[in-house]
Short mmCIF file of C-alpha atoms in Angstrom, two decimals:
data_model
loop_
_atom_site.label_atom_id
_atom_site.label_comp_id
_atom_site.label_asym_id
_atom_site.label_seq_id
_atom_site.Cartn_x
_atom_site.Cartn_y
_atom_site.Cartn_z
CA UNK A 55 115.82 109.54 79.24
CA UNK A 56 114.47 111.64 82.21
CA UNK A 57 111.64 114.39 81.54
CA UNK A 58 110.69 116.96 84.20
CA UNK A 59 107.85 118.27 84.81
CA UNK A 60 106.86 121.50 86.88
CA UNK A 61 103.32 122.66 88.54
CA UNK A 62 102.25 126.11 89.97
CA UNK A 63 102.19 125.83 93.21
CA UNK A 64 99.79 128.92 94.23
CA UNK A 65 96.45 127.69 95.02
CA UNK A 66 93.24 129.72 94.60
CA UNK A 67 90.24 128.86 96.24
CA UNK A 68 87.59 130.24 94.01
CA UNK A 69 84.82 130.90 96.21
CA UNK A 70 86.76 133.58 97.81
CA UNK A 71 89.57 134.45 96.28
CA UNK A 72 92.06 133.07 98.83
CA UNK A 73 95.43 131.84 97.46
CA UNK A 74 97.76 129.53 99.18
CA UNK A 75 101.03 128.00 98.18
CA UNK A 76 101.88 124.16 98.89
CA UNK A 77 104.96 123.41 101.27
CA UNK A 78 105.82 120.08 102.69
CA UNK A 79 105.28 118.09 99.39
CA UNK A 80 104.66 114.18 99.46
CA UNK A 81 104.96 111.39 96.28
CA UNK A 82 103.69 108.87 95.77
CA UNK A 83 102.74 106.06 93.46
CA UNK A 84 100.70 103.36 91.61
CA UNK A 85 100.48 101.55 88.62
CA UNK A 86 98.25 104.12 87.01
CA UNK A 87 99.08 107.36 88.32
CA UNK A 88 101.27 109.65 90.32
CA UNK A 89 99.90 111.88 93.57
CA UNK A 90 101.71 114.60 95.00
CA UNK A 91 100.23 116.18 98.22
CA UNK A 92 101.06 119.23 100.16
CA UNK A 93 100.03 121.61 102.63
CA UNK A 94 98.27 124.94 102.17
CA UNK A 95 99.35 128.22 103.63
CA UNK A 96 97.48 131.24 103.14
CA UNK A 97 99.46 134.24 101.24
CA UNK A 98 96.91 137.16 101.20
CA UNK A 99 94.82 135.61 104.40
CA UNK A 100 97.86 133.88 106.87
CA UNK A 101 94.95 131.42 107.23
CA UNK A 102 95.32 127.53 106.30
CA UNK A 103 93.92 125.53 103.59
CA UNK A 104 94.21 122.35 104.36
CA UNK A 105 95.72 120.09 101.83
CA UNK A 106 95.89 119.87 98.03
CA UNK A 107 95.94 116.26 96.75
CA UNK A 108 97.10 116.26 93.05
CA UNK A 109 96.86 113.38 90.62
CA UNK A 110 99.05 113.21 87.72
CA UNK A 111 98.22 110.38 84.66
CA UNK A 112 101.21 108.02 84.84
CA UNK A 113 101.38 107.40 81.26
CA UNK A 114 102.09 110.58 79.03
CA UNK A 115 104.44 111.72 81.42
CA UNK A 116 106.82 108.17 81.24
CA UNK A 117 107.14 109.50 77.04
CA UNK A 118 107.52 113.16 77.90
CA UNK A 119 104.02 114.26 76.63
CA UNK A 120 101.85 117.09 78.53
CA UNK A 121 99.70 115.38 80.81
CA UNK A 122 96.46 116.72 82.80
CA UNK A 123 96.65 117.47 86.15
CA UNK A 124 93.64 117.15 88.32
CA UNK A 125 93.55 118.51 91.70
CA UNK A 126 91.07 118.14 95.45
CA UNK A 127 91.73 120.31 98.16
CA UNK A 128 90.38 118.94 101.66
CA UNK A 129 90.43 122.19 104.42
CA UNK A 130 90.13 120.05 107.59
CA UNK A 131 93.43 117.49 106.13
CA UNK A 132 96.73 118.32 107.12
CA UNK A 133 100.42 116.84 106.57
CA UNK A 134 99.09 113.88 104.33
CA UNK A 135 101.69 111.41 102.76
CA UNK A 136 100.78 109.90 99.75
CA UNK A 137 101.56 105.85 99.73
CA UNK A 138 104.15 104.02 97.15
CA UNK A 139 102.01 101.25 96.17
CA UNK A 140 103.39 97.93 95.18
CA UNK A 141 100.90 95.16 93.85
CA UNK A 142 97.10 95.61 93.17
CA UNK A 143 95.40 98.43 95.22
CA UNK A 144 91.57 98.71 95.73
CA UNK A 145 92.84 102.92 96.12
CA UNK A 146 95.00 105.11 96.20
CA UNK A 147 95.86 105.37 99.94
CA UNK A 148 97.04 108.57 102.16
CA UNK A 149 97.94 108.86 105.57
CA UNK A 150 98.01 111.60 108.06
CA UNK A 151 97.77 112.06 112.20
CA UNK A 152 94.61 113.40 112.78
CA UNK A 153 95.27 113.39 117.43
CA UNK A 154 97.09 111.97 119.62
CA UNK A 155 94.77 108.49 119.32
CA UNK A 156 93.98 108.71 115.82
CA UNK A 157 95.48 108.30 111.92
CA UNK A 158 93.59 109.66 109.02
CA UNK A 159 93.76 107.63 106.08
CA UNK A 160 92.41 109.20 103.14
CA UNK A 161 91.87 107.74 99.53
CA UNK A 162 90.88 108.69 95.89
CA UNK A 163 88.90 105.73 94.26
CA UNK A 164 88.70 107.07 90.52
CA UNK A 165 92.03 109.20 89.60
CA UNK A 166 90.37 110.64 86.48
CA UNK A 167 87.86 111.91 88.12
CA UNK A 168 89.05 111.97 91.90
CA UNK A 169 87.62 113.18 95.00
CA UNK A 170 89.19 112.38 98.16
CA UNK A 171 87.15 110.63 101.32
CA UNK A 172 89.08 109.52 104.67
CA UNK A 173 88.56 107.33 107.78
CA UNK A 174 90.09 107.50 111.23
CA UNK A 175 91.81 104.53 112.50
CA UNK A 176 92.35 104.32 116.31
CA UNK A 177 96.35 103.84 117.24
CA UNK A 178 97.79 103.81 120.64
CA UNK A 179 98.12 107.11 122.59
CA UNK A 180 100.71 109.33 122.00
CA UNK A 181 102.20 112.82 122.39
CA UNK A 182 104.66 114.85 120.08
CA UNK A 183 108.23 113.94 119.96
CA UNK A 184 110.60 117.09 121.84
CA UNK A 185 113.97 118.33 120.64
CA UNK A 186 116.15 116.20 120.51
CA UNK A 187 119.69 116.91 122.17
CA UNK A 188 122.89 116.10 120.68
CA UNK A 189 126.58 118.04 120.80
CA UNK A 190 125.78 120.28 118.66
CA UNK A 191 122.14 121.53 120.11
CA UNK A 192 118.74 120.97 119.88
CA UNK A 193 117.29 119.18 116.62
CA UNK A 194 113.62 119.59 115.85
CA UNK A 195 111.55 116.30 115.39
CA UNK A 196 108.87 118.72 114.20
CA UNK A 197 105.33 118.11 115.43
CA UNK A 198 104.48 113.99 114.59
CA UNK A 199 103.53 114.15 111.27
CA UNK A 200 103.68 111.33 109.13
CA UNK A 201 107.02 110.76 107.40
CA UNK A 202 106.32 108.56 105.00
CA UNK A 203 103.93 105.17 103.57
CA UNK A 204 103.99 101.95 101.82
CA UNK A 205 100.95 100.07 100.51
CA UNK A 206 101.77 96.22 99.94
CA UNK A 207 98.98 93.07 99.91
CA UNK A 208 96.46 94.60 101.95
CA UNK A 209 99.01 96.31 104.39
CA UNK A 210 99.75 99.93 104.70
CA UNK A 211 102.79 100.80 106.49
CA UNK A 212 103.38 103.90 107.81
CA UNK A 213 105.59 106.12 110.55
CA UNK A 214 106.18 109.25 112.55
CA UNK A 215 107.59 110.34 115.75
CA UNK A 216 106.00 110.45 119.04
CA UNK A 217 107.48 111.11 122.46
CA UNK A 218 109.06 109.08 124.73
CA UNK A 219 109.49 107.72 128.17
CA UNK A 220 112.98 108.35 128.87
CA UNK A 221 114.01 110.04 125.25
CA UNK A 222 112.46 112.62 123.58
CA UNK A 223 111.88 111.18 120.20
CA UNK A 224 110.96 107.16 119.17
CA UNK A 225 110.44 106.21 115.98
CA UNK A 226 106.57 104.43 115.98
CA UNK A 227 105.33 102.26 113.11
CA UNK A 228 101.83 100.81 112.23
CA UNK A 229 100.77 98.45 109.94
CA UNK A 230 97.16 99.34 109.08
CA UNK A 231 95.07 96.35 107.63
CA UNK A 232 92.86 97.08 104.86
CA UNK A 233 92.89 93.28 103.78
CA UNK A 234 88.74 93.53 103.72
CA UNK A 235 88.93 96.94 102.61
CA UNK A 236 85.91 98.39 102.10
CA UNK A 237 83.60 95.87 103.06
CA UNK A 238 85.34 96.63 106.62
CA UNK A 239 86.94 99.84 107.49
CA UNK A 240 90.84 100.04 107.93
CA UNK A 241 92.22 99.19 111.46
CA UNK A 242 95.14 98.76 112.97
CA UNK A 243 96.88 95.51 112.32
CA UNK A 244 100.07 96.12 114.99
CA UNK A 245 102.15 99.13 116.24
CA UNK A 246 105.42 99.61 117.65
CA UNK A 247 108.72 101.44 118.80
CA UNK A 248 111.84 101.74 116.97
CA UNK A 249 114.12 101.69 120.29
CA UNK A 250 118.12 102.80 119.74
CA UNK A 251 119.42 102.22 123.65
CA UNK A 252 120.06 105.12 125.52
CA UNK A 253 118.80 107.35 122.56
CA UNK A 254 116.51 109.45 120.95
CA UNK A 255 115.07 108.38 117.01
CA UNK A 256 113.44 110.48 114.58
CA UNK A 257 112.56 111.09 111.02
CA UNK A 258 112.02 107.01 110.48
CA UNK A 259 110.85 105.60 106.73
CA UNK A 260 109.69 102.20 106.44
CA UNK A 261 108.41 100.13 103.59
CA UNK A 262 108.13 96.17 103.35
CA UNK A 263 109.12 93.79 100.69
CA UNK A 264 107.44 90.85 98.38
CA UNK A 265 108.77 88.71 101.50
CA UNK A 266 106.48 90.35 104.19
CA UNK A 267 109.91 92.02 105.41
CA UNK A 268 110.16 95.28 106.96
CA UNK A 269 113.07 97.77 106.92
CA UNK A 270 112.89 101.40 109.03
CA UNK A 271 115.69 103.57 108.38
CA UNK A 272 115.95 106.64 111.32
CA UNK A 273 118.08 108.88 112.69
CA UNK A 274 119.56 108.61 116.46
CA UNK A 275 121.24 111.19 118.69
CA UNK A 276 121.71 112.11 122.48
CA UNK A 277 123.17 114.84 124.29
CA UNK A 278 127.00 112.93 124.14
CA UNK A 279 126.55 111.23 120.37
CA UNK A 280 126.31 112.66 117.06
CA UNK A 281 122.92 112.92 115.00
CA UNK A 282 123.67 108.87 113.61
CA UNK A 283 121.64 106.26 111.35
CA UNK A 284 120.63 103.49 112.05
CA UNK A 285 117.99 100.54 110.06
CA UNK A 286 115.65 98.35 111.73
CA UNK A 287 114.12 95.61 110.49
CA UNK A 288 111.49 92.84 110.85
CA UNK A 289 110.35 89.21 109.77
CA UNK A 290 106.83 88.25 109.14
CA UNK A 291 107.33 85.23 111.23
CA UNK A 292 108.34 88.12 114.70
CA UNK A 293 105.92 89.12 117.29
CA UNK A 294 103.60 91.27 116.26
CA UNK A 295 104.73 94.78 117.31
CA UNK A 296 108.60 93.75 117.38
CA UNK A 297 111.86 95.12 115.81
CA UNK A 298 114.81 93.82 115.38
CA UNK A 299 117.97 95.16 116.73
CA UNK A 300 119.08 98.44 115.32
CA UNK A 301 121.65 98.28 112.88
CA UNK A 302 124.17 101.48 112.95
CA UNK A 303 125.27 102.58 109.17
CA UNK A 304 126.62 106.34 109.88
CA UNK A 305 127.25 109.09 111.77
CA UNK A 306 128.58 112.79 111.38
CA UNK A 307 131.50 114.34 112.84
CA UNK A 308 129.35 117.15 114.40
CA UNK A 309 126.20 117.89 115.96
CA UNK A 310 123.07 119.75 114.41
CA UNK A 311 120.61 122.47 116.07
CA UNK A 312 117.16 123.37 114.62
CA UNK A 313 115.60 122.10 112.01
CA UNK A 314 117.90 119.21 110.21
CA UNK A 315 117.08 116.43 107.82
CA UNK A 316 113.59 115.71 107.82
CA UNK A 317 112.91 114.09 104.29
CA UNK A 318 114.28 110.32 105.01
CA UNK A 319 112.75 107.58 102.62
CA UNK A 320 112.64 103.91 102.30
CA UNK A 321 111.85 101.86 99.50
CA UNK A 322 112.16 98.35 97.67
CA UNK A 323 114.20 97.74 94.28
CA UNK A 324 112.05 97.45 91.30
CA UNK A 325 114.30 94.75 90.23
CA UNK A 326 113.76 91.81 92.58
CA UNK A 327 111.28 93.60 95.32
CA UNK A 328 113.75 92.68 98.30
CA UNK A 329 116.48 94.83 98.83
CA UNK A 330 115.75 97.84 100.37
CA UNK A 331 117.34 101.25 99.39
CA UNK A 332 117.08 104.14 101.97
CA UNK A 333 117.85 107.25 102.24
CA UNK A 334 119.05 109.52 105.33
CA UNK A 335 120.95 112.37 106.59
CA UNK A 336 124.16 112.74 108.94
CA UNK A 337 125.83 115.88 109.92
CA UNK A 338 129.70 116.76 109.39
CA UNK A 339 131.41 119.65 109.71
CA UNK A 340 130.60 122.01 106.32
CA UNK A 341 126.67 121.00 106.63
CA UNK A 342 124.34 118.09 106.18
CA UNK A 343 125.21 114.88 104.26
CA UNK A 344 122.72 112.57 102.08
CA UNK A 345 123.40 108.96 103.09
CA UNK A 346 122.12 106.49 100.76
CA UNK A 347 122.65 102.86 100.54
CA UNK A 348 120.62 99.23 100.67
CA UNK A 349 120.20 96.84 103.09
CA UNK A 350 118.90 93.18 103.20
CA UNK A 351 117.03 91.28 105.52
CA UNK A 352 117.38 87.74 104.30
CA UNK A 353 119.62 87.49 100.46
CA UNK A 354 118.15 87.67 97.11
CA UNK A 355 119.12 83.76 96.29
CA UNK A 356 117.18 82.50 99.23
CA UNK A 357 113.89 81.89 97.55
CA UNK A 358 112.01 80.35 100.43
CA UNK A 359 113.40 82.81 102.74
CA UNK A 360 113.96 80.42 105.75
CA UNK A 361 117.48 82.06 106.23
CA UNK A 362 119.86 79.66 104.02
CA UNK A 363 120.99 78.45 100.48
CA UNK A 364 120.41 75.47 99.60
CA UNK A 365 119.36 72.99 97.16
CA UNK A 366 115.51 73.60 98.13
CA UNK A 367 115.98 76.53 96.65
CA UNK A 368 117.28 75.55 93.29
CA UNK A 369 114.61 73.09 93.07
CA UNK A 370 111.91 76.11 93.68
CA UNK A 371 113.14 77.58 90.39
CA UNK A 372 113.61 74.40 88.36
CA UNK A 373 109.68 74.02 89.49
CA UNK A 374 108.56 77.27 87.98
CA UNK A 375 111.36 77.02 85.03
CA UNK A 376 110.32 79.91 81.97
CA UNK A 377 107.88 81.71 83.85
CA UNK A 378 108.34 84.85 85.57
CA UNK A 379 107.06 84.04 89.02
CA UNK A 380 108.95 84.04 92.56
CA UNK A 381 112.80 83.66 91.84
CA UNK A 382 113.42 85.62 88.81
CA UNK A 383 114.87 88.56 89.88
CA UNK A 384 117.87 86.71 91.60
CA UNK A 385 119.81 87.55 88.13
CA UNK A 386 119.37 89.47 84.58
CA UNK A 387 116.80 89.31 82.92
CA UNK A 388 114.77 89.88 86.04
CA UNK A 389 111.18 89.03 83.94
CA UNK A 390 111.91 85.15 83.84
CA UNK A 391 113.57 82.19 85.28
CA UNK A 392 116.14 80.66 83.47
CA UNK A 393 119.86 79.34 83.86
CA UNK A 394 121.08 82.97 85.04
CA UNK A 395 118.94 82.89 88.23
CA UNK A 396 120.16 79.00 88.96
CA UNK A 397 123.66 79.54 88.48
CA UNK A 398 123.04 82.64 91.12
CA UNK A 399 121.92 80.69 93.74
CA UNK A 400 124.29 78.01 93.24
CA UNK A 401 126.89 80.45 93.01
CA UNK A 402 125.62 82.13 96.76
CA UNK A 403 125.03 78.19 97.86
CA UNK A 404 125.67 78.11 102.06
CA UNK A 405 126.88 81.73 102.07
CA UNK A 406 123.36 83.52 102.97
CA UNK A 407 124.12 85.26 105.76
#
C-alpha cells in the first residue's frame, strides 16, 4: 500500500508579502522523519529566497494519516540536498556549495521544532563544470551544485561537478567527517575525481554501504561518444582519495544538447545494506531513457568482505547463530540468522567474484 502526499509549493514570506515557489526539490531521510528542500524563486518580486527546508513526521504518513508539516526558510542557502541517513545520526544533515573552496553543511537538531544552523567546511579549489560536448551538442552540467548525499557512521558523502583539466566536467566526491560531531566541527575527511579516460563526467550520485564501500554512478560523454554511464566504486581498505576503475553499464544511440538528465541517485538496499541500486539517464533516439539497475562491490555471502567464500565465513554466522547481527540479510528472513543465510553462502562457496 502506497499513500501520496502533496504540499503547496508557493511560499510567502510574511514580513513582506513576497511569494516564491520551490524548484529543484531534494529528499531525504532518517529514522524519524522525512526533509524535502528546495529553492526559492520570487513570483511577484523575480528576487530569490533562498531555500525552504521542510520536515515531514515519518510516522503518520507510513499509515496514510495527515501529518504536520513544519517548514525554515534560510535566504543566504541555496541548492541544498538533504542526506539519506542510514544508522544513528546526531542530525539531520544538508549539504550545499557555498564557493569555489567551500561546502555548506547545514542541519536541523530537533525536527518538531526545527530551525536550521550550517557550517562551512573547506574542500579543494574548484571552478564550475562547462558544457559538455557529445554528437549530439552541448549538454549542460549546470552550475556545481550538489547532486546528491549519504550520511553513514559518522561519514557524509556527498558530490557535484567541477571543471576539469583537459575535460569539461569530473565528477568530485568528499567524504566529510563528522565522527566528533559537535564537539569538533565537520571537516573534510578525503576528496577526489571520478576520471572516465578521455572524457567528460557529470551528474554523479554516491552513497556507501554497511561495508565502508562506495559506489558513484555518472554520466560520460565527449565530442565522438554518446552521453554513457558508467559506476565507480571504492574499498575502505584504498587510498584515501582513490576510485576504482570505471565500470561502463549503458549508453544511448544519440547525442543530447541542453539541459539533459540531471536527477541521478544512488542508494543501498534496505534488505542487506550492500548492494547498491542506482539510477541514471542515457539518450536514444525518441528522448531520454531511465537506466536503473544494482551493482556490487564485493557479494552479499562474503561476510568478512576480504573478497572470497569460504568456510570463515560460514563460521561468522554459526558464531552469531539466532541473532540478527552482520550476516542476516544474505537470505529471507533478512531480521535473523538461521539455516537460510548458511545454506546461501555455502551455496555461493568459491564463486565470489
Amino acid at each position: 500500500v502506497w499513500y501520496k502526499y502533496r504540499t503547496w509549493s508557493v511560499i510567502t514570506n510574511t514580513g513582506n508579502g513576497d511569494t516564491f515557489w520551490v524548484d529543484y526539490p531534494g529528499l531525504g531521510f532518517d529514522d524519524g522523519f522525512y526533509y524535502v528542500t528546495g529553492n526559492l524563486f520570487g513570483l511577484n518580486n523575480g528576487g530569490w529566497g533562498g531555500v525552504l527546508y521542510r520536515v515531514f513526521d515519518k510516522a503518520p504518513m507510513l499509515v496514510g494519516d495527515p501529518v504536520l508539516i513544519a517548514d525554515v526558510r534560510k535566504a543566504g542557502h541555496a541548492s541544498m540536498q538533504c542526506a539519506q541517513h542510514y544508522g544513528d545520526a546526531p542530525s539531520a544533515f544538508f549539504v550545499g556549495r557555498n564557493n569555489s573552496t567551500e561546502l555548506r553543511v547545514a542541519h536541523i537538531n530537533n525536527p518538531l521544532n526545527p530551525s536550521v544552523v550550517s557550517e562551512l567546511v573547506a574542500v579543494p579549489n574548484h571552478g564550475t563544470p562547462g558544457g559538455v560536448s557529445n554528437p549530439g551538442g552541448s549538454i549542460s552540467a549546470l552550475d556545481g551544485r550538489i547532486m546528491n548525499a549519504h550520511y553513514r557512521d559518522g561519514s557524509l558523502w556527498t558530490t557535484h561537478g567541477v571543471s576539469g583539466n583537459s575535460v569539461n566536467a569530473i565528477g568530485r566526491w568528499y567524504e566529510i567527517d563528522f565522527a566528533n560531531w559537535p564537539t569538533n566541527p565537520p571537516m573534510l575527511a578525503q576528496s577526489g575525481d571520478a576520471v572516465v579516460s578521455g572524457m567528460s563526467t557529470f551528474f554523479p550520485a554516491i552513497s556507501a554501504n554497511k561495508r565502508g564501500e562506495v559506489v558513484m554512478v555518472l554520466a560520460s560523454a565527449n565530442s565522438s561518444t554518446n552521453p554513457s554511464l558508467q559506476l565507480v566504486g571504492r574499498k575502505p581498505t584504498d587510498a584515501l582519495g582513490s576510485m576504482g576503475t570505471s565500470t561502463f553499464i549503458a549508453s544511448g544511440n544519440s547525442g543530447a544538447d541542453g539541459r539533459w538528465g540531471d536527477y541521478f541517485d544512488m542508494t543501498v538496499d534496505p534488505n542487506n545494506d550492500i548492494v547498491f541500486w542506482y539510477i541514471g539517464e542515457v539518450q536514444n533516439n525518441s528522448g531520454w531513457q531511465t537506466v536503473i539497475g544494482s551493482a556490487l562491490i564485493t557479494c552479499i555471502e562474503d561476510i568478512n568482505a576480504d573478497g572470497s567464500v569460504n568456510v570463515s565465513d560460514i563460521l561468522s554466522l554459526i558464531s552469531d547463530w539466532g541473532s540478527g547481527g552482520s550476516g542476516a540479510e544474505v537470505a529471507e528472513p533478512y531480521d535473523i540468522i538461521d539455516v537460510s543465510d548458511v545454506l546461501g553462502v555455502v551455496s555461493a562457496l568459491g564463486n565470489c567474484p
